[in-house]
Tab-separated table of C-alpha atoms in Angstrom:
chain	number	residue	atom	x	y	z
A	233	UNK	CA	85.194	91.684	158.967
A	234	UNK	CA	85.628	88.241	157.706
A	235	UNK	CA	88.548	87.895	155.441
A	236	UNK	CA	86.446	86.798	152.547
A	237	UNK	CA	84.087	89.558	152.922
A	238	UNK	CA	87.014	92.180	153.061
A	239	UNK	CA	88.295	90.189	149.606
A	240	UNK	CA	85.029	90.743	147.875
A	241	UNK	CA	84.784	94.087	148.594
A	242	UNK	CA	88.133	94.950	147.324
A	243	UNK	CA	87.358	93.061	144.092
A	244	UNK	CA	84.197	95.270	143.321
A	245	UNK	CA	85.943	98.082	144.404
A	246	UNK	CA	88.565	97.540	141.622
A	247	UNK	CA	85.635	96.183	139.389
A	248	UNK	CA	84.233	99.560	139.624
A	249	UNK	CA	87.581	101.416	139.195
A	250	UNK	CA	88.295	99.258	136.151
A	251	UNK	CA	84.680	100.200	134.525
A	252	UNK	CA	85.194	103.686	134.996
A	253	UNK	CA	88.226	103.775	133.434
A	254	UNK	CA	87.294	101.743	130.715
A	255	UNK	CA	84.159	103.866	130.064
A	256	UNK	CA	85.721	106.649	129.933
A	257	UNK	CA	88.227	105.444	127.721
A	258	UNK	CA	85.723	103.824	125.133
A	259	UNK	CA	83.537	106.911	125.338
A	260	UNK	CA	86.270	109.239	124.677
A	261	UNK	CA	87.061	107.193	121.577
A	262	UNK	CA	83.726	107.438	120.242
A	263	UNK	CA	83.172	111.184	120.525
A	264	UNK	CA	86.600	111.981	119.024
A	265	UNK	CA	86.103	109.604	116.043
A	266	UNK	CA	82.234	110.781	115.301
A	267	UNK	CA	84.529	114.262	115.510
A	268	UNK	CA	87.374	112.893	113.430
A	269	UNK	CA	84.545	112.088	110.556
A	270	UNK	CA	82.617	115.197	110.492
A	271	UNK	CA	86.215	116.952	110.196
A	272	UNK	CA	87.117	114.314	107.222
A	273	UNK	CA	83.435	115.161	105.582
A	274	UNK	CA	84.373	118.685	105.666
A	275	UNK	CA	88.298	118.463	104.200
A	276	UNK	CA	86.392	116.114	101.424
A	277	UNK	CA	84.491	119.180	100.033
A	278	UNK	CA	87.349	121.878	100.534
A	279	UNK	CA	89.943	119.574	99.201
A	280	UNK	CA	88.028	118.479	96.423
A	281	UNK	CA	90.402	116.482	94.052
A	282	UNK	CA	92.999	116.528	96.275
A	283	UNK	CA	91.382	114.518	99.347
A	284	UNK	CA	92.753	111.356	98.091
A	285	UNK	CA	96.144	112.549	98.132
A	286	UNK	CA	95.997	114.713	101.615
A	287	UNK	CA	94.056	111.958	103.653
A	288	UNK	CA	95.840	109.208	103.220
A	289	UNK	CA	95.786	105.599	104.676
A	290	UNK	CA	99.311	106.411	106.849
A	291	UNK	CA	97.873	109.769	108.160
A	292	UNK	CA	94.330	107.919	108.662
A	293	UNK	CA	96.150	105.245	110.919
A	294	UNK	CA	98.249	107.988	112.726
A	295	UNK	CA	95.298	110.183	113.718
A	296	UNK	CA	93.408	106.861	114.921
A	297	UNK	CA	96.743	106.373	117.351
A	298	UNK	CA	96.594	109.230	118.705
A	299	UNK	CA	92.737	109.512	119.480
A	300	UNK	CA	93.236	106.387	121.144
A	301	UNK	CA	96.422	107.553	122.927
A	302	UNK	CA	94.425	110.642	124.296
A	303	UNK	CA	91.281	108.576	125.286
A	304	UNK	CA	93.724	106.457	127.215
A	305	UNK	CA	95.631	108.953	128.627
A	306	UNK	CA	92.178	110.640	129.757
A	307	UNK	CA	90.786	107.807	131.101
A	308	UNK	CA	93.863	106.640	132.764
A	309	UNK	CA	94.032	109.769	134.545
A	310	UNK	CA	91.027	108.812	136.571
A	311	UNK	CA	93.177	106.637	138.709
A	312	UNK	CA	94.941	109.540	139.841
A	313	UNK	CA	92.230	112.582	140.235
A	314	UNK	CA	88.502	112.116	139.841
A	315	UNK	CA	88.207	115.995	139.467
A	316	UNK	CA	91.023	116.542	137.012
A	317	UNK	CA	89.468	113.570	134.901
A	318	UNK	CA	86.289	115.543	135.045
A	319	UNK	CA	87.649	118.847	133.735
A	320	UNK	CA	89.162	116.861	130.866
A	321	UNK	CA	86.252	115.112	129.961
A	322	UNK	CA	84.306	118.439	130.023
A	323	UNK	CA	86.826	120.183	128.176
A	324	UNK	CA	86.978	117.934	125.296
A	325	UNK	CA	83.854	117.052	124.933
A	326	UNK	CA	82.536	120.690	124.415
A	327	UNK	CA	85.446	120.594	121.954
A	328	UNK	CA	84.276	117.819	120.132
A	329	UNK	CA	80.526	119.155	120.209
A	330	UNK	CA	81.489	122.315	119.163
A	331	UNK	CA	84.195	121.159	116.444
A	332	UNK	CA	81.202	118.594	114.498
A	333	UNK	CA	78.694	121.349	114.757
A	334	UNK	CA	81.310	123.999	113.367
A	335	UNK	CA	82.093	121.362	110.625
A	336	UNK	CA	78.494	120.735	109.479
A	337	UNK	CA	77.696	124.381	109.355
A	338	UNK	CA	80.595	125.114	107.050
A	339	UNK	CA	79.627	121.720	104.732
A	340	UNK	CA	76.079	123.095	104.818
A	341	UNK	CA	77.363	126.762	103.367
A	342	UNK	CA	80.188	125.002	101.054
A	343	UNK	CA	76.952	123.177	99.198
A	344	UNK	CA	74.907	126.066	99.255
A	345	UNK	CA	77.993	127.814	97.665
A	346	UNK	CA	78.530	124.927	95.087
A	347	UNK	CA	75.046	124.700	94.233
A	348	UNK	CA	75.141	128.419	93.296
A	349	UNK	CA	78.202	127.995	91.493
A	350	UNK	CA	76.754	125.146	89.260
A	351	UNK	CA	73.757	126.939	88.608
A	352	UNK	CA	76.035	129.798	87.422
A	353	UNK	CA	78.018	127.279	85.136
A	354	UNK	CA	75.146	125.416	83.778
A	355	UNK	CA	73.748	129.293	82.647
A	356	UNK	CA	77.319	130.135	81.385
A	357	UNK	CA	78.269	126.988	79.964
A	358	UNK	CA	81.089	126.455	82.180
A	359	UNK	CA	82.857	123.471	83.674
A	360	UNK	CA	82.960	122.561	87.424
A	361	UNK	CA	85.900	123.956	89.240
A	362	UNK	CA	88.389	122.330	91.061
A	363	UNK	CA	85.829	121.132	93.927
A	364	UNK	CA	84.161	117.496	93.682
A	365	UNK	CA	82.931	116.375	90.775
A	366	UNK	CA	79.115	116.721	89.575
A	367	UNK	CA	78.773	112.736	89.840
A	368	UNK	CA	80.318	112.417	93.175
A	369	UNK	CA	78.493	115.386	94.715
A	370	UNK	CA	75.187	113.451	95.176
A	371	UNK	CA	77.117	110.325	96.940
A	372	UNK	CA	78.915	113.253	98.692
A	373	UNK	CA	75.644	114.697	100.099
A	374	UNK	CA	74.005	111.222	100.892
A	375	UNK	CA	76.886	110.268	102.868
A	376	UNK	CA	76.862	113.813	105.039
A	377	UNK	CA	73.166	113.238	105.649
A	378	UNK	CA	73.877	110.127	106.906
A	379	UNK	CA	76.498	110.837	109.214
A	380	UNK	CA	74.262	113.715	110.317
A	381	UNK	CA	72.331	111.790	112.152
A	382	UNK	CA	75.195	110.132	114.104
A	383	UNK	CA	76.311	113.339	115.012
A	384	UNK	CA	72.678	114.463	115.952
A	385	UNK	CA	72.786	111.572	118.330
A	386	UNK	CA	75.852	112.383	119.886
A	387	UNK	CA	75.246	115.832	120.787
A	388	UNK	CA	71.855	114.508	122.330
A	389	UNK	CA	73.343	112.092	124.195
A	390	UNK	CA	76.816	114.015	125.337
A	391	UNK	CA	75.561	117.421	125.771
A	392	UNK	CA	73.848	116.812	128.965
A	393	UNK	CA	76.828	114.989	129.976
A	394	UNK	CA	79.519	117.504	129.139
A	395	UNK	CA	77.020	120.258	131.244
A	396	UNK	CA	76.539	117.675	133.963
A	397	UNK	CA	80.440	117.683	134.452
A	398	UNK	CA	80.370	121.174	134.129
A	399	UNK	CA	78.197	121.556	137.236
A	400	UNK	CA	80.221	119.053	139.104
A	401	UNK	CA	83.520	120.861	139.145
A	402	UNK	CA	81.362	123.454	140.089
A	403	UNK	CA	80.016	121.630	142.885
A	404	UNK	CA	76.341	121.660	142.090
A	405	UNK	CA	75.940	118.433	141.590
A	406	UNK	CA	77.847	115.104	143.060
A	407	UNK	CA	78.649	111.877	141.085
A	408	UNK	CA	76.312	109.068	141.838
A	409	UNK	CA	73.207	111.665	141.723
A	410	UNK	CA	70.174	110.842	139.754
A	411	UNK	CA	71.236	114.072	137.390
A	412	UNK	CA	74.573	112.154	136.919
A	413	UNK	CA	73.322	108.827	136.190
A	414	UNK	CA	71.033	110.023	133.952
A	415	UNK	CA	73.223	111.907	131.925
A	416	UNK	CA	75.572	108.968	131.676
A	417	UNK	CA	72.896	106.566	130.959
A	418	UNK	CA	72.346	108.706	127.842
A	419	UNK	CA	76.386	108.494	126.968
A	420	UNK	CA	76.055	104.845	127.266
A	421	UNK	CA	73.093	104.853	124.548
A	422	UNK	CA	74.870	106.590	122.039
A	423	UNK	CA	77.138	103.622	121.961
A	424	UNK	CA	74.071	101.485	121.162
A	425	UNK	CA	72.553	103.885	118.652
A	426	UNK	CA	75.759	104.567	116.802
A	427	UNK	CA	75.449	100.768	115.031
A	428	UNK	CA	71.804	101.040	114.340
A	429	UNK	CA	72.104	104.778	112.576
A	430	UNK	CA	74.724	103.134	110.573
A	431	UNK	CA	73.206	100.339	109.383
A	432	UNK	CA	69.925	102.363	108.944
A	433	UNK	CA	71.402	105.439	106.599
A	434	UNK	CA	74.567	103.959	105.140
A	435	UNK	CA	74.068	100.898	102.696
A	436	UNK	CA	77.408	99.994	102.903
A	437	UNK	CA	77.752	99.529	106.552
A	438	UNK	CA	74.586	97.509	106.551
A	439	UNK	CA	76.062	94.959	103.839
A	440	UNK	CA	79.224	94.840	105.613
A	441	UNK	CA	77.155	93.793	109.125
A	442	UNK	CA	74.748	91.071	107.089
A	443	UNK	CA	78.034	89.663	105.789
A	444	UNK	CA	79.451	89.807	109.181
A	445	UNK	CA	76.144	88.343	110.766
A	446	UNK	CA	76.267	85.290	107.656
A	447	UNK	CA	80.088	84.496	108.349
A	448	UNK	CA	79.423	84.190	112.452
A	449	UNK	CA	76.166	82.062	111.612
A	450	UNK	CA	78.473	79.730	109.002
A	451	UNK	CA	81.139	79.593	111.746
A	452	UNK	CA	79.102	78.391	114.505
A	453	UNK	CA	76.889	75.991	112.492
């Protein structure tokens, strides 16, 4: 085999390996971040006025650092063992999906309870309790509704890959099969859908995106 051909094959193998590792890291960050957002919305509802005291900027930065650290560690495990990586991916993926589903079910139940308390307060002339102020509740519901679209897209795109990971661990399917490629494509599709959903459902994000595009166009001109 010519030396140049062997070198090209080595470069290709390193490129593929780097692609796998970076994909696991970035997709892990995406899944963990979406899960953290669902927990954040649940905390905002449960803590009410104490939310800003508990969820501080410093703690948010620590959480983000932990999310990236876990994702980098999990993605780097691909260099050591593919099987262990798939086990870790399947575990965290299922954990993220279940946590998000639990959070939004809990939010839905709490919102129903809040509406019932508001009706009772209006009927008896009592003020709102220690939860989210009434003038902020509408905005909170809108935010939860917007983020729920992102969560639904995540479940739709990640759940098949989680099932595929379990099947691969059990030896039912193999890496590179049609089912594996299809579910992996859905995971990549989720990363493309998220910006669209955020801009579509959240006015603040849409405005920030417009400002960024304007600044970029001004810089290029």
